[in-house]
Amino acid sequence: MLKLKIVSPEKVEFDGEVKQVIVPGTSGQFEILNNHAPIISTLQKGKVVYDGRELEILGGFVEVQKNTVSLCVEKSE
């Protein structure tokens, strides 16, 4: 399982465990699974998908390290 935390300027959007996360990276969409290599990437406008949920974003950053995924995003209204 992955520990996922999604933070926007307004609030913590999600904080919990998930099986996978799909994010809209600036070089293309990519999936994060358990034991993913450490990475820091910028995000572009699109959907963050995690365990059947979706969050529309305008952009942001993602950091993956030791099965912890941290997203700092600007939400789409």
Coordinates of N, CA, C and O in Angstrom, one line a residue:
M1 N 0.8 -1.2 0.0 CA 0.0 0.0 0.0 C 0.9 1.3 0.0 O 2.0 1.2 0.5
L2 N 0.3 2.3 -0.6 CA 1.0 3.6 -0.6 C 0.3 4.5 0.4 O -0.9 4.5 0.6
K3 N 1.1 5.4 1.0 CA 0.5 6.5 1.8 C 0.4 7.7 0.9 O 1.4 8.1 0.4
L4 N -0.8 8.2 0.7 CA -1.0 9.3 -0.2 C -1.5 10.5 0.6 O -2.4 10.4 1.4
K5 N -0.9 11.7 0.4 CA -1.3 12.9 0.9 C -1.4 13.9 -0.2 O -0.4 14.2 -0.9
I6 N -2.6 14.5 -0.4 CA -2.9 15.5 -1.4 C -3.2 16.8 -0.7 O -4.2 16.8 0.1
V7 N -2.4 17.9 -0.9 CA -2.6 19.1 -0.3 C -2.8 20.2 -1.3 O -2.1 20.3 -2.3
S8 N -3.9 21.0 -1.1 CA -4.1 22.2 -1.9 C -4.0 23.5 -1.0 O -3.9 23.3 0.2
P9 N -3.9 24.7 -1.6 CA -3.8 25.9 -0.8 C -5.0 26.0 0.2 O -4.8 26.6 1.3
E10 N -6.1 25.4 -0.1 CA -7.3 25.5 0.7 C -7.3 24.5 1.9 O -7.7 24.9 3.0
K11 N -6.9 23.3 1.6 CA -7.0 22.2 2.7 C -6.3 21.0 2.3 O -5.8 20.9 1.2
V12 N -6.3 20.0 3.2 CA -5.8 18.7 2.9 C -6.9 17.9 2.1 O -8.0 17.7 2.7
E13 N -6.7 17.6 0.9 CA -7.7 17.0 0.0 C -7.9 15.5 0.3 O -9.0 15.0 0.3
F14 N -6.8 14.9 0.7 CA -6.9 13.4 1.0 C -5.6 13.0 1.8 O -4.5 13.5 1.5
D15 N -5.8 12.2 2.7 CA -4.7 11.6 3.5 C -5.1 10.2 3.9 O -5.9 10.0 4.8
G16 N -4.4 9.2 3.3 CA -4.8 7.9 3.6 C -4.0 6.9 2.7 O -3.0 7.3 2.0
E17 N -4.4 5.6 2.8 CA -3.6 4.6 2.1 C -4.4 4.2 0.8 O -5.6 4.2 0.8
V18 N -3.6 4.0 -0.3 CA -4.2 3.7 -1.6 C -3.3 2.6 -2.2 O -2.2 2.4 -1.8
K19 N -3.9 1.9 -3.3 CA -3.1 0.9 -4.0 C -2.3 1.5 -5.1 O -1.3 1.0 -5.5
Q20 N -2.8 2.6 -5.7 CA -2.2 3.2 -6.9 C -2.6 4.6 -7.0 O -3.6 5.0 -6.5
V21 N -1.7 5.4 -7.7 CA -2.0 6.8 -8.0 C -1.6 7.0 -9.4 O -0.5 6.6 -9.8
I22 N -2.5 7.7 -10.2 CA -2.2 8.1 -11.6 C -2.2 9.6 -11.6 O -3.1 10.2 -11.1
V23 N -1.1 10.2 -12.1 CA -0.9 11.7 -12.0 C -0.6 12.2 -13.4 O 0.0 11.5 -14.2
P24 N -1.0 13.4 -13.7 CA -0.7 14.0 -15.0 C 0.6 14.8 -15.0 O 0.7 16.0 -14.8
G25 N 1.7 14.0 -15.2 CA 3.0 14.7 -15.3 C 3.2 15.6 -16.5 O 2.5 15.4 -17.5
T26 N 4.1 16.5 -16.4 CA 4.3 17.4 -17.5 C 4.9 16.7 -18.7 O 4.8 17.2 -19.9
S27 N 5.5 15.5 -18.5 CA 6.0 14.7 -19.7 C 5.1 13.6 -20.0 O 5.4 12.7 -20.8
G28 N 3.9 13.6 -19.4 CA 2.9 12.6 -19.7 C 2.4 12.0 -18.4 O 3.0 12.0 -17.4
Q29 N 1.2 11.3 -18.5 CA 0.6 10.7 -17.4 C 1.4 9.5 -16.9 O 2.0 8.8 -17.8
F30 N 1.5 9.3 -15.6 CA 2.2 8.1 -15.1 C 1.6 7.6 -13.9 O 0.9 8.3 -13.2
E31 N 1.8 6.3 -13.7 CA 1.2 5.6 -12.5 C 2.2 5.3 -11.5 O 3.4 4.9 -11.8
I32 N 1.8 5.4 -10.2 CA 2.7 5.2 -9.1 C 2.1 4.0 -8.3 O 1.0 4.0 -7.9
L33 N 2.9 2.9 -8.2 CA 2.5 1.7 -7.5 C 3.5 1.5 -6.3 O 4.5 2.2 -6.2
N34 N 3.2 0.5 -5.5 CA 4.0 0.1 -4.4 C 5.5 -0.1 -4.8 O 5.7 -0.6 -5.9
N35 N 6.4 0.4 -4.0 CA 7.9 0.3 -4.3 C 8.3 1.1 -5.5 O 9.3 0.7 -6.1
H36 N 7.6 2.1 -5.9 CA 8.0 3.0 -7.0 C 9.4 3.6 -6.6 O 9.6 4.0 -5.5
A37 N 10.2 3.9 -7.6 CA 11.5 4.5 -7.4 C 11.2 6.0 -7.0 O 10.2 6.6 -7.3
P38 N 12.1 6.5 -6.1 CA 11.9 7.9 -5.7 C 11.9 8.9 -6.9 O 12.7 8.7 -7.9
I39 N 11.0 9.9 -6.8 CA 10.9 10.8 -7.9 C 10.3 12.1 -7.4 O 9.5 12.1 -6.5
I40 N 10.7 13.2 -8.1 CA 10.0 14.5 -7.9 C 9.7 15.0 -9.3 O 10.5 14.9 -10.2
S41 N 8.4 15.4 -9.5 CA 8.0 15.8 -10.8 C 6.9 16.9 -10.7 O 6.2 17.0 -9.8
T42 N 6.9 17.7 -11.8 CA 5.9 18.7 -11.9 C 4.6 18.1 -12.5 O 4.7 17.1 -13.2
L43 N 3.5 18.7 -12.2 CA 2.2 18.2 -12.7 C 1.6 19.2 -13.6 O 1.7 20.4 -13.3
Q44 N 0.8 18.8 -14.6 CA 0.1 19.7 -15.5 C -1.4 19.5 -15.2 O -1.8 18.7 -14.5
K45 N -2.2 20.3 -15.9 CA -3.7 20.2 -15.8 C -4.1 18.8 -16.2 O -3.7 18.3 -17.2
G46 N -5.0 18.3 -15.4 CA -5.5 17.0 -15.6 C -6.2 16.3 -14.4 O -6.5 17.1 -13.5
K47 N -6.2 15.0 -14.4 CA -6.9 14.3 -13.3 C -5.9 13.5 -12.5 O -5.0 12.8 -13.1
V48 N -6.0 13.6 -11.2 CA -5.3 12.7 -10.3 C -6.3 11.6 -10.0 O -7.4 11.9 -9.5
V49 N -5.9 10.3 -10.2 CA -6.8 9.2 -10.0 C -6.2 8.3 -9.0 O -5.1 7.9 -9.1
Y50 N -7.0 8.0 -7.9 CA -6.5 7.1 -6.9 C -7.7 6.3 -6.3 O -8.7 6.8 -5.9
D51 N -7.5 5.0 -6.3 CA -8.5 4.0 -5.8 C -10.0 4.4 -6.2 O -10.9 4.5 -5.3
G52 N -10.2 4.6 -7.5 CA -11.6 4.9 -7.9 C -12.0 6.4 -7.8 O -13.1 6.7 -8.2
R53 N -11.2 7.2 -7.2 CA -11.6 8.6 -7.0 C -10.8 9.5 -8.0 O -9.7 9.1 -8.5
E54 N -11.4 10.6 -8.3 CA -10.7 11.6 -9.3 C -10.7 13.0 -8.7 O -11.6 13.4 -8.0
L55 N -9.6 13.7 -8.9 CA -9.5 15.1 -8.5 C -8.9 15.9 -9.7 O -7.8 15.5 -10.2
E56 N -9.7 16.8 -10.2 CA -9.2 17.7 -11.3 C -8.2 18.7 -10.7 O -8.5 19.4 -9.7
I57 N -7.1 18.8 -11.4 CA -6.1 19.8 -10.9 C -5.6 20.7 -12.1 O -5.8 20.4 -13.3
L58 N -5.1 21.9 -11.7 CA -4.5 22.8 -12.7 C -3.0 22.6 -12.9 O -2.4 23.0 -13.8
G59 N -2.4 22.0 -11.8 CA -1.0 21.8 -11.8 C -0.5 21.6 -10.4 O -1.3 21.6 -9.5
G60 N 0.8 21.3 -10.3 CA 1.4 21.1 -9.0 C 2.7 20.3 -9.0 O 3.4 20.3 -10.1
F61 N 2.9 19.6 -7.9 CA 4.2 18.8 -7.8 C 3.8 17.5 -7.1 O 2.9 17.4 -6.3
V62 N 4.6 16.5 -7.4 CA 4.5 15.2 -6.8 C 5.9 14.7 -6.3 O 6.8 14.9 -7.0
E63 N 5.9 14.1 -5.1 CA 7.1 13.5 -4.6 C 6.8 12.1 -4.2 O 5.8 11.9 -3.5
V64 N 7.6 11.2 -4.6 CA 7.5 9.8 -4.2 C 8.8 9.4 -3.5 O 9.8 9.5 -4.0
Q65 N 8.6 8.8 -2.3 CA 9.7 8.3 -1.5 C 9.3 7.3 -0.5 O 8.4 7.6 0.3
K66 N 9.8 6.1 -0.6 CA 9.6 5.0 0.4 C 8.1 4.8 0.6 O 7.6 4.8 1.7
N67 N 7.4 4.6 -0.5 CA 5.9 4.3 -0.6 C 5.1 5.4 0.0 O 3.9 5.2 0.4
T68 N 5.6 6.6 0.1 CA 4.9 7.8 0.5 C 4.8 8.7 -0.7 O 5.8 9.1 -1.3
V69 N 3.5 9.1 -1.1 CA 3.3 9.9 -2.3 C 2.7 11.2 -1.7 O 1.7 11.2 -1.1
S70 N 3.4 12.3 -2.0 CA 3.0 13.7 -1.5 C 2.7 14.5 -2.8 O 3.5 14.7 -3.6
L71 N 1.4 15.0 -2.8 CA 1.1 15.9 -3.9 C 0.7 17.3 -3.4 O -0.1 17.4 -2.4
C72 N 1.3 18.3 -4.0 CA 0.9 19.7 -3.7 C 0.3 20.2 -5.0 O 1.0 20.3 -6.0
V73 N -1.0 20.5 -4.9 CA -1.8 20.8 -6.2 C -2.6 22.1 -6.1 O -3.0 22.5 -5.0
E74 N -2.8 22.6 -7.3 CA -3.8 23.7 -7.4 C -5.1 23.1 -8.0 O -5.0 22.5 -9.1
K75 N -6.1 23.1 -7.3 CA -7.4 22.5 -7.7 C -8.1 23.2 -8.8 O -8.0 24.4 -8.8
S76 N -8.7 22.5 -9.7 CA -9.6 23.1 -10.7 C -10.9 23.3 -10.1 O -11.4 22.4 -9.3
E77 N -11.6 24.4 -10.3 CA -12.9 24.7 -9.7 C -14.0 24.0 -10.5 O -14.1 23.8 -11.6

